[in-house]
Coordinates of C-alpha atoms and ligand atoms in Angstrom, one line a residue:
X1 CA 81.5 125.2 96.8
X2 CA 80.1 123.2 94.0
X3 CA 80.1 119.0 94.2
X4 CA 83.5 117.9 92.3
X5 CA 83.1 114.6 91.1
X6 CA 85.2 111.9 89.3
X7 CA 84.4 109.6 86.2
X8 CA 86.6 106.6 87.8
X9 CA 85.2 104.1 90.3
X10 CA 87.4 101.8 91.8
X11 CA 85.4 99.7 94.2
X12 CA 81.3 98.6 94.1
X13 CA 79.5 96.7 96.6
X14 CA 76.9 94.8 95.1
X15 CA 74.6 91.8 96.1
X16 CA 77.1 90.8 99.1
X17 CA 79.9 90.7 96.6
X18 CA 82.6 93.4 96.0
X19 CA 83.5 94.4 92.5
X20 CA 86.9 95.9 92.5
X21 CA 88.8 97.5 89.0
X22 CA 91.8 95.7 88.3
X23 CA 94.1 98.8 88.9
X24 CA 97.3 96.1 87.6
X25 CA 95.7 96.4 84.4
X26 CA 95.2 99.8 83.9
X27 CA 95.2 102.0 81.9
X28 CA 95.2 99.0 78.8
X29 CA 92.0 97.6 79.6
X30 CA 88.9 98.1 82.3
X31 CA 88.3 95.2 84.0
X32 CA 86.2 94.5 87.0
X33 CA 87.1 91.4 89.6
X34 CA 84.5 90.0 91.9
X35 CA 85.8 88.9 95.0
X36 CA 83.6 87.1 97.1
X37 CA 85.5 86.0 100.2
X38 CA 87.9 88.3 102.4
X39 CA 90.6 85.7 101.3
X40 CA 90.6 87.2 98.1
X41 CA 90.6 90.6 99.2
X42 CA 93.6 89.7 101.0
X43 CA 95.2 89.1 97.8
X44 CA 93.5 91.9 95.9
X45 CA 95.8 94.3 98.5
X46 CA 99.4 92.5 98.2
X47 CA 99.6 91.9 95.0
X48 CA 97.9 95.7 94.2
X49 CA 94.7 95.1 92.9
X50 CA 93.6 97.7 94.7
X51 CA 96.0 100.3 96.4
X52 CA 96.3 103.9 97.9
X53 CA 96.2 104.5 101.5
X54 CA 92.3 105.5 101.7
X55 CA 91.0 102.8 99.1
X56 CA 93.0 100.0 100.9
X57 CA 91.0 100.5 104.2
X58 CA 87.7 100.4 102.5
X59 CA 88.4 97.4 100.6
X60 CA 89.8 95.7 104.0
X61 CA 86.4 96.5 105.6
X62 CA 84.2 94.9 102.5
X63 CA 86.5 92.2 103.1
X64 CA 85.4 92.2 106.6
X65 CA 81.4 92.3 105.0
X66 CA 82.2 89.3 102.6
X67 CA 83.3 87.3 105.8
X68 CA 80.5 88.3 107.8
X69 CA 78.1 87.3 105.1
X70 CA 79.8 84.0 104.6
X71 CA 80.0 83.4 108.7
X72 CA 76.2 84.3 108.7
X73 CA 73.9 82.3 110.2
X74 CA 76.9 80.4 112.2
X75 CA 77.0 80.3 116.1
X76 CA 76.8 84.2 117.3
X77 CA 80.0 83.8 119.9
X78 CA 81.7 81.7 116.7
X79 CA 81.2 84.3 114.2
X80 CA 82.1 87.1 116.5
X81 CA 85.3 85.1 117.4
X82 CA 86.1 84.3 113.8
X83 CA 85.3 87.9 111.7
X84 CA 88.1 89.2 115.1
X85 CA 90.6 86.6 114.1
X86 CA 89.8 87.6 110.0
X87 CA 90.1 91.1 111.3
X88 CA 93.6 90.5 112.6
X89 CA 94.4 88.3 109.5
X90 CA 93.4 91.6 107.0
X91 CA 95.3 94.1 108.8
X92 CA 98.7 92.1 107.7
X93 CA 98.2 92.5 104.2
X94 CA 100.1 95.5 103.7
X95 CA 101.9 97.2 106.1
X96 CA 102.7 100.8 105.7
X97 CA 99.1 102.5 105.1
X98 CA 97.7 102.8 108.3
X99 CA 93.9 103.1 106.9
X100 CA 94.3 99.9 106.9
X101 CA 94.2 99.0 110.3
X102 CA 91.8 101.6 111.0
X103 CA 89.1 100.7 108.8
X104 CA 89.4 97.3 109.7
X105 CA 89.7 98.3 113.5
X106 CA 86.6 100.3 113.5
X107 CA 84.6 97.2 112.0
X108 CA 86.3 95.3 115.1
X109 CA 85.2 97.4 117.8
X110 CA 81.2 97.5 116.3
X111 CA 81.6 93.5 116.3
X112 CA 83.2 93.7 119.8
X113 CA 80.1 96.0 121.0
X114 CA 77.5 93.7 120.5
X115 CA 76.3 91.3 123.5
X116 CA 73.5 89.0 123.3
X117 CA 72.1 87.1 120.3
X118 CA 69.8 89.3 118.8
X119 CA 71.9 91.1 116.4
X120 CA 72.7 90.5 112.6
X121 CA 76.4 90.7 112.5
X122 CA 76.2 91.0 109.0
X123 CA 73.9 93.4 108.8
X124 CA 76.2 95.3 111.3
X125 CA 79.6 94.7 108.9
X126 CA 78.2 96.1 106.0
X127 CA 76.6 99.0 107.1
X128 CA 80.1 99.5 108.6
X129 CA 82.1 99.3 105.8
X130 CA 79.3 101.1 103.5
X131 CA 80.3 104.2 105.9
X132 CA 83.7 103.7 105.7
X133 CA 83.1 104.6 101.8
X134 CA 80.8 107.0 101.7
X135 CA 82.6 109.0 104.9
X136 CA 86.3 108.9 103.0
X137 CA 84.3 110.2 100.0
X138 CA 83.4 113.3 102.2
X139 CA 86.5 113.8 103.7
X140 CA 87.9 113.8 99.8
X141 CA 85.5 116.5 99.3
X142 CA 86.8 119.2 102.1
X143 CA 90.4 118.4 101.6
X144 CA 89.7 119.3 98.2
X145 CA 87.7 122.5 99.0
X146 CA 90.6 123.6 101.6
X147 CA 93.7 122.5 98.8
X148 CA 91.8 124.4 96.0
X149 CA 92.1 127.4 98.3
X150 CA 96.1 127.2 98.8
X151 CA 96.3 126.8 95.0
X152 CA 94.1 130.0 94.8
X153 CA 96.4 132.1 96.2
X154 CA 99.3 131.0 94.7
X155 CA 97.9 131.5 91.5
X156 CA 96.6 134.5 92.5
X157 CA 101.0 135.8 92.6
X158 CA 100.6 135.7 88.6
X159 CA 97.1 135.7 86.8
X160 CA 98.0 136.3 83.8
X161 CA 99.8 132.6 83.5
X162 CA 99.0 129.2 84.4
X163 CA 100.1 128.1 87.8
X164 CA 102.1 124.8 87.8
X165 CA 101.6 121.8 90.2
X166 CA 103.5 118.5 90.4
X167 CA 102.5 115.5 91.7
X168 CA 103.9 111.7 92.6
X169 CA 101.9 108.6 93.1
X170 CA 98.4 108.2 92.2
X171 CA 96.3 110.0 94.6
X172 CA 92.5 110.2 93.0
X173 CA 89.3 108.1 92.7
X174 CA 91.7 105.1 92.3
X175 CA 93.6 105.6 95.7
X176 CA 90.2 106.8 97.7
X177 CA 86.5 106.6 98.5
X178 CA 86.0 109.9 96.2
X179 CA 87.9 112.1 94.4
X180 CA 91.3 111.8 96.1
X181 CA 93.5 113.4 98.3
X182 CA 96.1 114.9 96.6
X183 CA 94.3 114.1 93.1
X184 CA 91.4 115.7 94.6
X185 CA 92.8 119.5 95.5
X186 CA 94.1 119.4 92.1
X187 CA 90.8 118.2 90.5
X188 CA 89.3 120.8 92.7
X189 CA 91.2 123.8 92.0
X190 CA 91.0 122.8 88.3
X191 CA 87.3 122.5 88.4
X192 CA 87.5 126.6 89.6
X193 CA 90.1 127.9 87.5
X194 CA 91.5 125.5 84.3
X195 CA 94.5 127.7 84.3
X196 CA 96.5 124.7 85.8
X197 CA 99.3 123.3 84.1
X198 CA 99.4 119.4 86.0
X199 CA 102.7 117.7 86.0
X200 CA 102.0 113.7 86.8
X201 CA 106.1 112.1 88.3
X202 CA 105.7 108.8 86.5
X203 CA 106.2 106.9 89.9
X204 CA 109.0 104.1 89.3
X205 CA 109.0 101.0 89.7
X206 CA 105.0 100.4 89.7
X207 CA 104.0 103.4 87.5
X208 CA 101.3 104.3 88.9
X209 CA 101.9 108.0 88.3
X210 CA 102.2 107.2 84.2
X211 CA 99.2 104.4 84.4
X212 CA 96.9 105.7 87.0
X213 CA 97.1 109.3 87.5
X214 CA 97.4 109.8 83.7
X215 CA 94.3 107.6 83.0
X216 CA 92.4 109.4 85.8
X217 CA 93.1 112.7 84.5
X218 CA 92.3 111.8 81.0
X219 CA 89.1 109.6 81.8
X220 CA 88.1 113.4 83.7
X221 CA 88.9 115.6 80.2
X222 CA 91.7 117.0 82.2
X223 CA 95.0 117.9 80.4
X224 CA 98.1 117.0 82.2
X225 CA 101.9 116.3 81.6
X226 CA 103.7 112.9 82.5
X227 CA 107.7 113.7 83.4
X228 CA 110.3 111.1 84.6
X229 CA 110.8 110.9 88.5
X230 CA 114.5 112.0 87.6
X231 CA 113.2 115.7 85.7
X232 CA 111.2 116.7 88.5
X233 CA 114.4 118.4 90.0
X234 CA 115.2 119.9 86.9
X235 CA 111.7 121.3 86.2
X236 CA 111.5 122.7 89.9
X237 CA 114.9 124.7 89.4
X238 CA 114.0 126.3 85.9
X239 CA 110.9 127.7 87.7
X240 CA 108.5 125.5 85.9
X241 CA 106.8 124.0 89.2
X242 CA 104.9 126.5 91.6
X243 CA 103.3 124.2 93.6
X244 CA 103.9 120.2 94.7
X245 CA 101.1 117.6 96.6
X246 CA 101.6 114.1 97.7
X247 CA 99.1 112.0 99.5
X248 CA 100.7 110.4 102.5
X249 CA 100.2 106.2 103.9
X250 CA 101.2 107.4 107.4
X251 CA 101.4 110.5 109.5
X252 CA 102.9 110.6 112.6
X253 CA 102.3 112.7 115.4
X254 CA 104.7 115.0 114.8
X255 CA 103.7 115.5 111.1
X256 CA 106.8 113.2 109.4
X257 CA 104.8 111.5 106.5
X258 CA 105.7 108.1 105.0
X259 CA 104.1 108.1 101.3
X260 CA 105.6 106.8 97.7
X261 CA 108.8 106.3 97.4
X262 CA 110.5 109.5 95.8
X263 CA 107.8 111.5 97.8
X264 CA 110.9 112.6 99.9
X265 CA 113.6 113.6 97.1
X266 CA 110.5 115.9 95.6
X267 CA 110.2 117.4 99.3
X268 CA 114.0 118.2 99.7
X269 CA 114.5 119.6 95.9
X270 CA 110.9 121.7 96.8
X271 CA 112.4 123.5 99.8
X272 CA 115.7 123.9 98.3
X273 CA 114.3 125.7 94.8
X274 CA 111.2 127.8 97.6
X275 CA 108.6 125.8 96.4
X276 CA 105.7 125.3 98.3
X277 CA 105.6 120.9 99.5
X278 CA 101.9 119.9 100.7
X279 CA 100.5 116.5 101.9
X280 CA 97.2 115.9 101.5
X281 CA 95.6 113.3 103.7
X282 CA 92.8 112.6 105.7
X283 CA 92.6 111.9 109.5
X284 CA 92.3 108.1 109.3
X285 CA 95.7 108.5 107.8
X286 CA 97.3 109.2 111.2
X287 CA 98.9 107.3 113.6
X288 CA 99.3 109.0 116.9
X289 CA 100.7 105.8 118.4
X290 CA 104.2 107.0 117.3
X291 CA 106.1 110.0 118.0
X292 CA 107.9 110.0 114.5
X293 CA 108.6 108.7 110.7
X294 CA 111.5 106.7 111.9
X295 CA 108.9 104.5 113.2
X296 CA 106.9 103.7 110.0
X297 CA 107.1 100.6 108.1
X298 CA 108.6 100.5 105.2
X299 CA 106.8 97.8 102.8
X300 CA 109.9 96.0 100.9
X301 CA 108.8 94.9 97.8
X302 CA 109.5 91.8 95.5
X303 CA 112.5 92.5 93.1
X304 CA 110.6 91.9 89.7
X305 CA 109.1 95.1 90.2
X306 CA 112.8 96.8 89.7
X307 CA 114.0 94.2 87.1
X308 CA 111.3 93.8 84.7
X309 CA 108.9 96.0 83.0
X310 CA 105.9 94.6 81.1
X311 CA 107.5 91.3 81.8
X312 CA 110.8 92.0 80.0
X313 CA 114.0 92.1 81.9
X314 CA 115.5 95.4 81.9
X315 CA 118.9 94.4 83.8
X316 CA 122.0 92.2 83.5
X317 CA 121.3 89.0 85.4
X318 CA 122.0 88.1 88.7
X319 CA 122.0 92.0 89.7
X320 CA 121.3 93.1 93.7
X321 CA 118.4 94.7 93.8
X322 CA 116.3 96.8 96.7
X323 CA 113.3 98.1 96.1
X324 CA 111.4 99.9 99.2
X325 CA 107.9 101.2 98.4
X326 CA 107.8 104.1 100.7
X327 CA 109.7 106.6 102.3
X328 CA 109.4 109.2 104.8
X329 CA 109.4 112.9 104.5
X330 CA 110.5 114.5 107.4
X331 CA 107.9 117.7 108.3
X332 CA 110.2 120.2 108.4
X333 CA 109.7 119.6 104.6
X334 CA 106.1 119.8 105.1
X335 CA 104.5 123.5 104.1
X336 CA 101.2 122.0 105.3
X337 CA 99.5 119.0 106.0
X338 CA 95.6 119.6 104.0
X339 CA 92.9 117.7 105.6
X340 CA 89.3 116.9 106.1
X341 CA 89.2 119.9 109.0
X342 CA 92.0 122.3 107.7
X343 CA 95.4 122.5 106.9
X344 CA 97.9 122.0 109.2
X345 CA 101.0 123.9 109.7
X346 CA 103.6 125.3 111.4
X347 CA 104.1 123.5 115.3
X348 CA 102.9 120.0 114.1
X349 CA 102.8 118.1 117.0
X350 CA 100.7 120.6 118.5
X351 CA 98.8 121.2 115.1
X352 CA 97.8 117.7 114.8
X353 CA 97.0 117.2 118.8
X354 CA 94.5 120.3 118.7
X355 CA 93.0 118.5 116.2
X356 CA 92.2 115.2 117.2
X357 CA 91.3 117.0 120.6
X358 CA 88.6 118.6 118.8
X359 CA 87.5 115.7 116.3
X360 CA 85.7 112.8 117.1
X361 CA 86.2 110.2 114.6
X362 CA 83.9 107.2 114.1
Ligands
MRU1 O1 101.8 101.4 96.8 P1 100.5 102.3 96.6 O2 100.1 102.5 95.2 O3 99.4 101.7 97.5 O4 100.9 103.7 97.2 C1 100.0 104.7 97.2 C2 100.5 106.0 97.7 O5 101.7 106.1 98.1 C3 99.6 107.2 97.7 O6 100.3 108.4 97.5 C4 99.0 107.2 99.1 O7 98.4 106.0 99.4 C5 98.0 108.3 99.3 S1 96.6 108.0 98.3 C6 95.3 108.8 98.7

């Protein structure tokens, strides 16, 4: 298959400095931020500088780099002992995507490996976190290749129309090391037959369905159709969706995947209108340490992100408010879980265990 690629780049490492877009701005105006210590790529993830599962472990690991490069030419033992304590520090910043931690683990264990004082830590860091990148931009790639053949056959049911697919979230170049996850099989399957009608769920309260998923589709020439969270329902029952993909923050071993909030509503209102519900996601988005979804956690968020929009308060004053920024979709919603070595289905627990028995990651 043909190289799919995307015209939006979220994250550049350049001259021992990161360059990250400013996704809080988007789509009003492109602006890139230079973060230069892992302090302020600690910040860059809360307050959503950056964001999506994928993208959020990369950064974490530059963030690593950029202390690594500021640590350099310290003690050996002192630098190894501070970039583990940074390490732990980075890992809090956000808690539900596990690519966080894993990213930032993998950097850990290379630092960890090294005895004796002959080694450039630094050197080591970077070269880590430059593979974290490029691999997630490979892993984008298949899951795309393997999605773009699900949507094949469904479209193949009626060729003379378009085939419709609905998405939440923003899942693409913005959320990623490449094209996306979810983002990506659509991109994909678009790329190989433009008979694709792409519904975008605007994503309340942070929008990033109506500011980033729109921009990315529009920055790629792609046409696609923004709907309120609250129609997707409706659209699904008048037959108007044939298809829905969400990219997922955690995956436990039994397939139950936490992603945006209002990922799970589109899941229940899928299987109730026979609609086919994927998650696209790759393997550094699992977390075999837990059995199930019920033991994901759930980022609470600050209430100005219900209250206000554009800075303007949209509520009567005083008002309660809750505002949880993921959920969990249990898998018996799941159709199949797409990733970077096939799509998972049926018996999850066992679907995911033959493949991490057969995958070595790192
Ligand atoms: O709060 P966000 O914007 O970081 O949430 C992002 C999502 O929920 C995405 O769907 C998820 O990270 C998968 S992205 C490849």
């Amino acid at each position: 298959m043909q190289q799919i690629t995307s015209k939006v780049n979220p994250i550049i490492w350049k001259e021992d400095k990161l360059l990250v877009l400013d996704q809080r701005l988007l789509p009003y105006e492109k602006k890139y931020l230079e973060l230069k210590t892992y302090k302020e790529v600690i910040h860059a993830i809360k307050d959503m500088v950056v964001r999506g599962a994928p993208l959020i472990g990369i950064t974490a690991a530059y963030g690593m780099a950029l202390a690594a490069v500021v640590g350099n030419g310290r003690d050996h033992s002192l630098q190894q002992e501070s970039l583990i304590a940074t390490g732990e520090e980075i890992k809090q910043s956000r808690p539900t995507a596990i690519n966080l931690k894993w990213a930032v683990d993998l950097v850990l264990n290379d630092i960890s490996a090294v005895t004796g004082h002959d080694h450039d830590l630094r050197d080591i860091v970077i070269k880590r976190a430059k593979w974290i990148h490029e691999d997630d931009a490979m892993r984008c790639q298949r899951m795309g290749e393997y999605g773009a053949k699900i949507i094949k056959q469904i479209a193949s049911a009626h060729p003379h129309t378009f085939t419709s697919v609905l998405t939440i979230c923003n899942t693409g170049a913005l959320a990623t090391g490449g094209i996306g996850t979810a983002f990506g099989v659509i991109l994909t399957a678009y790329r190989n037959n433009p008979n694709i009608k792409i519904y975008a769920a605007e994503t309340r309260p942070r929008q990033q369905g109506a500011r980033l998923t729109t921009f990315e589709f529009v920055e790629n020439d792609i046409e696609c159709t923004l709907v309120p969270d609250t129609a997707c329902g409706h659209l699904m029952q008048k037959g108007e969706i044939d298809f829905v993909i969400t990219g997922a923050d955690r995956i436990a071993s039994n397939g139950d995947s936490a992603n945006k909030i209002g990922t799970y509503q589109l899941a229940v209102l899928a299987k109730e209108n026979n609609i086919p519900f994927y998650v696209a996601a790759p393997l550094s988005t699992f977390d075999l340490s837990i059995k199930c979804g019920d033991e994901i956690p759930i980022e609470e968020r600050e209430e100005e992100e219900v209250t206000h929009i554009n800075g303007k308060q949209i509520c009567a004053n005083g008002v309660k408010v809750r505002n949880p920024a993921f959920d969990v979709t249990p898998h018996k919603y799941i159709t199949g879980i797409i990733t970077e070595a096939g799509v998972l289905s049926g018996n999850y627990v066992e679907a995911i265990k033959n493949t991490f028995n057969q995958i070595v990651l790192v």
